[in-house]
Short mmCIF file of C-alpha atoms in Angstrom, two decimals:
data_model
loop_
_atom_site.label_atom_id
_atom_site.label_comp_id
_atom_site.label_asym_id
_atom_site.label_seq_id
_atom_site.Cartn_x
_atom_site.Cartn_y
_atom_site.Cartn_z
CA UNK C 1 -6.91 -9.71 -19.85
CA UNK C 2 -6.76 -6.45 -20.49
CA UNK C 3 -7.16 -2.85 -19.49
CA UNK C 4 -11.13 -1.95 -18.27
CA UNK C 5 -12.68 1.10 -16.65
CA UNK C 6 -12.88 2.13 -13.37
CA UNK C 7 -15.39 0.06 -12.17
CA UNK C 8 -14.81 -3.52 -9.88
CA UNK C 9 -12.51 -6.86 -11.23
CA UNK C 10 -11.59 -9.70 -10.36
CA UNK C 11 -14.59 -10.56 -7.40
CA UNK C 12 -17.80 -10.93 -6.69
CA UNK C 13 -20.34 -8.74 -8.03
CA UNK C 14 -21.89 -9.06 -4.62
CA UNK C 15 -19.19 -9.10 -1.96
CA UNK C 16 -18.81 -6.65 0.17
CA UNK C 17 -15.58 -4.27 0.38
CA UNK C 18 -13.88 -4.79 2.86
CA UNK C 19 -12.74 -0.81 2.21
CA UNK C 20 -14.42 1.46 0.01
CA UNK C 21 -13.26 5.06 -1.77
CA UNK C 22 -15.88 6.86 -3.25
CA UNK C 23 -15.84 9.80 -4.76
CA UNK C 24 -12.39 11.26 -2.99
CA UNK C 25 -11.56 14.52 -3.87
CA UNK C 26 -8.53 15.69 -1.17
CA UNK C 27 -7.57 19.39 -1.83
CA UNK C 28 -4.01 20.61 0.14
CA UNK C 29 -3.73 24.98 0.60
CA UNK C 30 -0.29 26.66 -0.87
CA UNK C 31 0.31 30.34 0.26
CA UNK C 32 -0.67 30.90 -3.24
CA UNK C 33 -3.57 28.51 -3.88
CA UNK C 34 -5.57 25.70 -3.47
CA UNK C 35 -4.22 22.95 -5.24
CA UNK C 36 -7.09 19.63 -5.51
CA UNK C 37 -4.52 16.52 -4.84
CA UNK C 38 -7.45 13.54 -6.27
CA UNK C 39 -10.53 14.35 -7.79
CA UNK C 40 -13.64 12.24 -7.48
CA UNK C 41 -11.34 9.21 -6.58
CA UNK C 42 -13.59 6.00 -6.23
CA UNK C 43 -12.20 2.18 -6.15
CA UNK C 44 -13.05 -0.99 -3.65
CA UNK C 45 -10.53 -3.60 -2.01
CA UNK C 46 -11.91 -6.65 -0.83
CA UNK C 47 -10.44 -9.08 1.94
CA UNK C 48 -6.96 -10.87 0.41
CA UNK C 49 -6.95 -8.74 -2.40
CA UNK C 50 -3.19 -6.88 -3.95
CA UNK C 51 -4.04 -3.44 -5.24
CA UNK C 52 -2.04 -1.46 -6.06
CA UNK C 53 -2.36 2.63 -6.80
CA UNK C 54 -0.24 3.14 -9.85
CA UNK C 55 0.83 6.71 -11.36
CA UNK C 56 3.31 9.61 -12.39
CA UNK C 57 4.40 11.24 -9.17
CA UNK C 58 2.33 14.27 -8.21
CA UNK C 59 -0.62 11.86 -8.58
CA UNK C 60 -2.06 11.98 -5.67
CA UNK C 61 -1.70 8.23 -4.13
CA UNK C 62 0.69 8.86 -1.06
CA UNK C 63 -1.81 11.67 -0.92
CA UNK C 64 -4.57 9.25 -1.50
CA UNK C 65 -2.55 6.71 1.17
CA UNK C 66 -2.51 8.94 3.95
CA UNK C 67 -6.49 9.75 3.66
CA UNK C 68 -7.18 5.62 3.39
CA UNK C 69 -4.97 6.00 7.12
CA UNK C 70 -6.89 8.33 8.53
CA UNK C 71 -3.97 10.99 8.65
CA UNK C 72 -5.86 13.84 5.80
CA UNK C 73 -9.33 14.35 5.64
CA UNK C 74 -10.92 14.34 2.78
CA UNK C 75 -12.85 17.50 1.11
CA UNK C 76 -16.21 16.15 -0.06
CA UNK C 77 -16.29 11.55 -0.82
CA UNK C 78 -16.40 9.03 1.75
CA UNK C 79 -13.51 6.14 2.66
CA UNK C 80 -15.10 3.37 4.62
CA UNK C 81 -13.03 0.13 6.62
CA UNK C 82 -15.97 -2.75 6.91
CA UNK C 83 -18.64 -0.20 6.53
CA UNK C 84 -17.77 2.51 9.43
CA UNK C 85 -16.69 5.34 8.09
CA UNK C 86 -12.73 6.22 7.99
CA UNK C 87 -12.87 9.83 10.35
CA UNK C 88 -8.80 9.17 11.81
CA UNK C 89 -6.16 6.67 12.20
CA UNK C 90 -6.74 2.77 13.95
CA UNK C 91 -4.89 -0.35 13.93
CA UNK C 92 -7.38 -1.48 11.58
CA UNK C 93 -4.61 0.50 9.25
CA UNK C 94 -1.13 -0.34 9.69
CA UNK C 95 1.42 2.05 7.26
CA UNK C 96 4.84 1.08 6.03
CA UNK C 97 6.55 3.81 4.34
CA UNK C 98 9.42 4.66 1.46
CA UNK C 99 12.55 5.95 4.88
CA UNK C 100 14.09 3.37 6.37
CA UNK C 101 14.69 5.14 9.42
CA UNK C 102 11.23 4.29 10.89
CA UNK C 103 12.80 2.22 13.82
CA UNK C 104 13.92 4.03 17.28
CA UNK C 105 17.36 3.21 17.17
CA UNK C 106 17.81 2.55 20.92
CA UNK C 107 15.17 -0.64 21.16
CA UNK C 108 15.79 -4.21 19.89
CA UNK C 109 14.64 -5.70 16.89
CA UNK C 110 12.33 -7.00 19.04
CA UNK C 111 11.72 -4.17 21.45
CA UNK C 112 10.58 -2.27 17.34
CA UNK C 113 7.81 -4.68 16.77
CA UNK C 114 6.53 -5.22 20.60
CA UNK C 115 5.84 -0.92 21.62
CA UNK C 116 2.40 -0.39 19.66
CA UNK C 117 1.14 -3.56 20.79
CA UNK C 118 2.07 -2.50 24.06
CA UNK C 119 1.38 1.15 23.30
CA UNK C 120 -2.08 0.67 22.21
CA UNK C 121 -2.57 -1.75 25.22
CA UNK C 122 -3.24 -4.89 23.34
CA UNK C 123 -1.13 -7.63 24.52
CA UNK C 124 0.47 -7.57 27.87
CA UNK C 125 4.10 -7.69 27.71
CA UNK C 126 4.71 -11.63 27.42
CA UNK C 127 2.29 -12.03 24.67
CA UNK C 128 3.59 -9.02 23.18
CA UNK C 129 7.07 -10.41 22.62
CA UNK C 130 5.61 -13.70 21.26
CA UNK C 131 3.77 -12.10 18.91
CA UNK C 132 6.53 -10.04 18.02
CA UNK C 133 8.75 -13.24 17.49
CA UNK C 134 6.10 -14.55 16.31
CA UNK C 135 6.44 -11.59 13.51
CA UNK C 136 10.69 -11.86 13.30
CA UNK C 137 10.75 -15.26 12.21
CA UNK C 138 7.88 -14.71 9.28
CA UNK C 139 10.66 -12.28 7.62
CA UNK C 140 12.95 -14.14 7.97
CA UNK C 141 14.74 -12.04 11.37
CA UNK C 142 14.84 -14.22 14.51
CA UNK C 143 18.06 -14.04 14.64
CA UNK C 144 18.61 -11.14 15.05
CA UNK C 145 15.95 -9.93 17.77
CA UNK C 146 18.18 -8.66 20.42
CA UNK C 147 20.42 -6.68 17.20
CA UNK C 148 20.01 -2.58 17.29
CA UNK C 149 18.66 -0.91 13.76
CA UNK C 150 21.41 0.82 13.27
CA UNK C 151 23.09 -2.75 12.66
CA UNK C 152 21.48 -3.34 9.87
CA UNK C 153 20.86 -3.20 6.14
CA UNK C 154 18.24 -0.68 4.53
CA UNK C 155 16.01 -3.34 3.43
CA UNK C 156 16.38 -5.19 7.02
CA UNK C 157 15.25 -2.09 8.04
CA UNK C 158 12.10 -2.64 5.92
CA UNK C 159 11.59 -6.10 7.18
CA UNK C 160 11.53 -4.91 10.10
CA UNK C 161 8.59 -2.16 9.79
CA UNK C 162 6.76 -4.51 7.27
CA UNK C 163 6.49 -7.03 11.01
CA UNK C 164 5.41 -4.68 13.38
CA UNK C 165 3.25 -3.93 11.20
CA UNK C 166 1.82 -7.19 10.34
CA UNK C 167 2.51 -7.36 14.65
CA UNK C 168 -0.55 -5.04 14.99
CA UNK C 169 -2.66 -7.30 12.27
CA UNK C 170 -3.98 -4.51 10.55
CA UNK C 171 -7.31 -5.47 8.90
CA UNK C 172 -5.44 -3.40 5.34
CA UNK C 173 -1.98 -2.97 5.28
CA UNK C 174 -0.61 0.43 3.64
CA UNK C 175 2.97 0.37 1.64
CA UNK C 176 3.67 3.68 0.36
CA UNK C 177 6.44 2.63 -1.98
CA UNK C 178 8.02 0.95 0.50
CA UNK C 179 11.38 -0.55 -1.95
CA UNK C 180 11.36 2.82 -3.99
CA UNK C 181 14.88 4.01 -2.38
CA UNK C 182 17.00 0.47 -2.40
CA UNK C 183 19.37 -1.12 -4.37
CA UNK C 184 17.73 -3.12 -7.79
CA UNK C 185 18.41 -6.60 -6.12
CA UNK C 186 17.52 -5.94 -2.74
CA UNK C 187 14.27 -4.44 -4.19
CA UNK C 188 14.17 -7.54 -6.24
CA UNK C 189 14.43 -9.97 -2.37
CA UNK C 190 11.81 -7.31 -0.77
CA UNK C 191 9.09 -7.72 -3.69
CA UNK C 192 9.88 -11.84 -3.18
CA UNK C 193 9.51 -11.72 1.25
CA UNK C 194 6.30 -9.35 0.78
CA UNK C 195 4.62 -12.08 -1.42
CA UNK C 196 5.91 -15.09 0.24
CA UNK C 197 4.52 -13.35 3.54
CA UNK C 198 0.85 -12.29 1.86
CA UNK C 199 1.04 -16.39 0.63
CA UNK C 200 1.43 -17.16 4.10
CA UNK C 201 -0.46 -14.73 6.37
CA UNK C 202 -2.98 -13.14 3.57
CA UNK C 203 -3.06 -9.67 4.03
CA UNK C 204 -5.43 -7.13 2.35
CA UNK C 205 -2.56 -4.92 0.78
CA UNK C 206 -3.15 -1.83 -0.64
CA UNK C 207 0.35 -0.70 -2.62
CA UNK C 208 1.47 2.50 -3.27
CA UNK C 209 4.28 2.91 -6.27
CA UNK C 210 5.25 4.64 -9.67
CA UNK C 211 6.76 1.74 -11.16
CA UNK C 212 4.70 -0.42 -13.79
CA UNK C 213 6.68 -3.75 -13.68
CA UNK C 214 6.67 -3.81 -9.17
CA UNK C 215 2.86 -3.21 -9.65
CA UNK C 216 2.19 -5.49 -12.31
CA UNK C 217 4.37 -8.58 -9.60
CA UNK C 218 3.39 -7.45 -6.43
CA UNK C 219 -0.55 -7.14 -7.61
CA UNK C 220 -3.71 -9.09 -7.65
CA UNK C 221 -5.39 -5.49 -8.93
CA UNK C 222 -4.04 -2.94 -10.76
CA UNK C 223 -5.38 0.69 -9.87
CA UNK C 224 -4.68 3.13 -13.01
CA UNK C 225 -4.56 6.80 -10.92
CA UNK C 226 -4.40 9.57 -13.49
CA UNK C 227 -2.01 12.69 -13.74
CA UNK C 228 -2.53 15.61 -11.31
CA UNK C 229 -5.38 15.69 -10.27
CA UNK C 230 -5.28 12.17 -9.91
CA UNK C 231 -8.29 9.80 -10.45
CA UNK C 232 -8.95 6.39 -10.59
CA UNK C 233 -9.17 5.86 -14.64
CA UNK C 234 -9.27 1.80 -15.17
CA UNK C 235 -8.37 -1.34 -13.35
CA UNK C 236 -6.04 -4.51 -14.48
CA UNK C 237 -6.72 -7.43 -13.40
CA UNK C 238 -2.67 -8.78 -12.74
CA UNK C 239 -3.56 -11.89 -11.46
CA UNK C 240 -1.55 -13.56 -14.34
CA UNK C 241 1.70 -12.19 -13.50
CA UNK C 242 4.33 -12.84 -10.96
CA UNK C 243 8.23 -11.74 -10.35
CA UNK C 244 9.09 -14.93 -13.04
CA UNK C 245 6.03 -13.14 -15.69
CA UNK C 246 8.76 -10.38 -16.73
CA UNK C 247 10.56 -10.88 -19.21
CA UNK C 248 7.29 -12.70 -21.75
CA UNK C 249 5.30 -11.19 -24.34
CA UNK C 250 2.50 -10.79 -21.98
CA UNK C 251 4.04 -8.88 -19.05
CA UNK C 252 5.95 -6.37 -21.68
CA UNK C 253 2.70 -5.86 -23.63
CA UNK C 254 0.80 -5.02 -20.49
CA UNK C 255 3.49 -2.68 -19.54
CA UNK C 256 3.37 -0.83 -22.90
CA UNK C 257 -1.08 -0.41 -22.47
CA UNK C 258 -0.48 0.66 -18.97
CA UNK C 259 2.36 2.87 -19.56
CA UNK C 260 0.31 4.61 -22.62
CA UNK C 261 -3.56 4.35 -20.48
CA UNK C 262 -1.05 6.39 -18.20
CA UNK C 263 0.44 8.96 -20.33
CA UNK C 264 -2.25 9.63 -22.77
CA UNK C 265 -4.89 12.79 -22.68
CA UNK C 266 -7.21 12.32 -19.87
CA UNK C 267 -10.82 13.18 -20.48
CA UNK C 268 -12.12 16.27 -20.68
CA UNK C 269 -14.91 16.87 -18.00
CA UNK C 270 -17.21 18.29 -19.86
CA UNK C 271 -17.05 15.89 -22.82
CA UNK C 272 -17.68 12.59 -19.13
CA UNK C 273 -20.86 14.44 -18.07
CA UNK C 274 -21.96 14.33 -21.58
CA UNK C 275 -21.18 11.03 -22.14
CA UNK C 276 -23.27 10.12 -18.83
#
């Protein structure tokens, strides 16, 4: 197992990707200048994969996730879901952010999870309530269904946010550093719960993090983004690692290799063109 150039790994070459990100550049304006957050980022995610976008702060990984969600239009390039271009937000892509206070405080947990199902008119009230209870049970919170968010810990609020996202049965679950603000023990427990939930439901995950260790334990495939502006520099097949691998020599070796690759100087565009 090793790092490779940024090309598809760990999947049949003939398989059609669920998510396609093709040469996506994203720019935004400040008062003084135009800033390029990502530069021709390209990758694919297949059904049931756990794809991790890993990079240092400021490399554009959260911006790229927002573009996949449809919140930000790419300056150039294309993003497709099931072969269809992404032109805005949609129920096929649901985002879980880092902030704990994503839940309306006047609604119970059951009502919070059911709300997007009712608002989107996907289900009637009874069916929405049944699905809300189903996913609260999946995240271990069915006993708190009638509690209000202010009574929950940060980790419990994140579990409700995950239940709410999964209740919409999206094609892709997008998570933007959802555990970064948690203490170490709660973060570990949330990682365990996310992996257990994936084993049960087998959703497709795109997860943003700046933690090399988190990327290796949660991902089936890790996409390494270069420093600003972000582009996918390499990929790693991470199937061999899990939460029990962190003390192993292979895990530590992979983490060191990723660190070295993430922070080595990026190739100059002219040299890349010459090599091509």
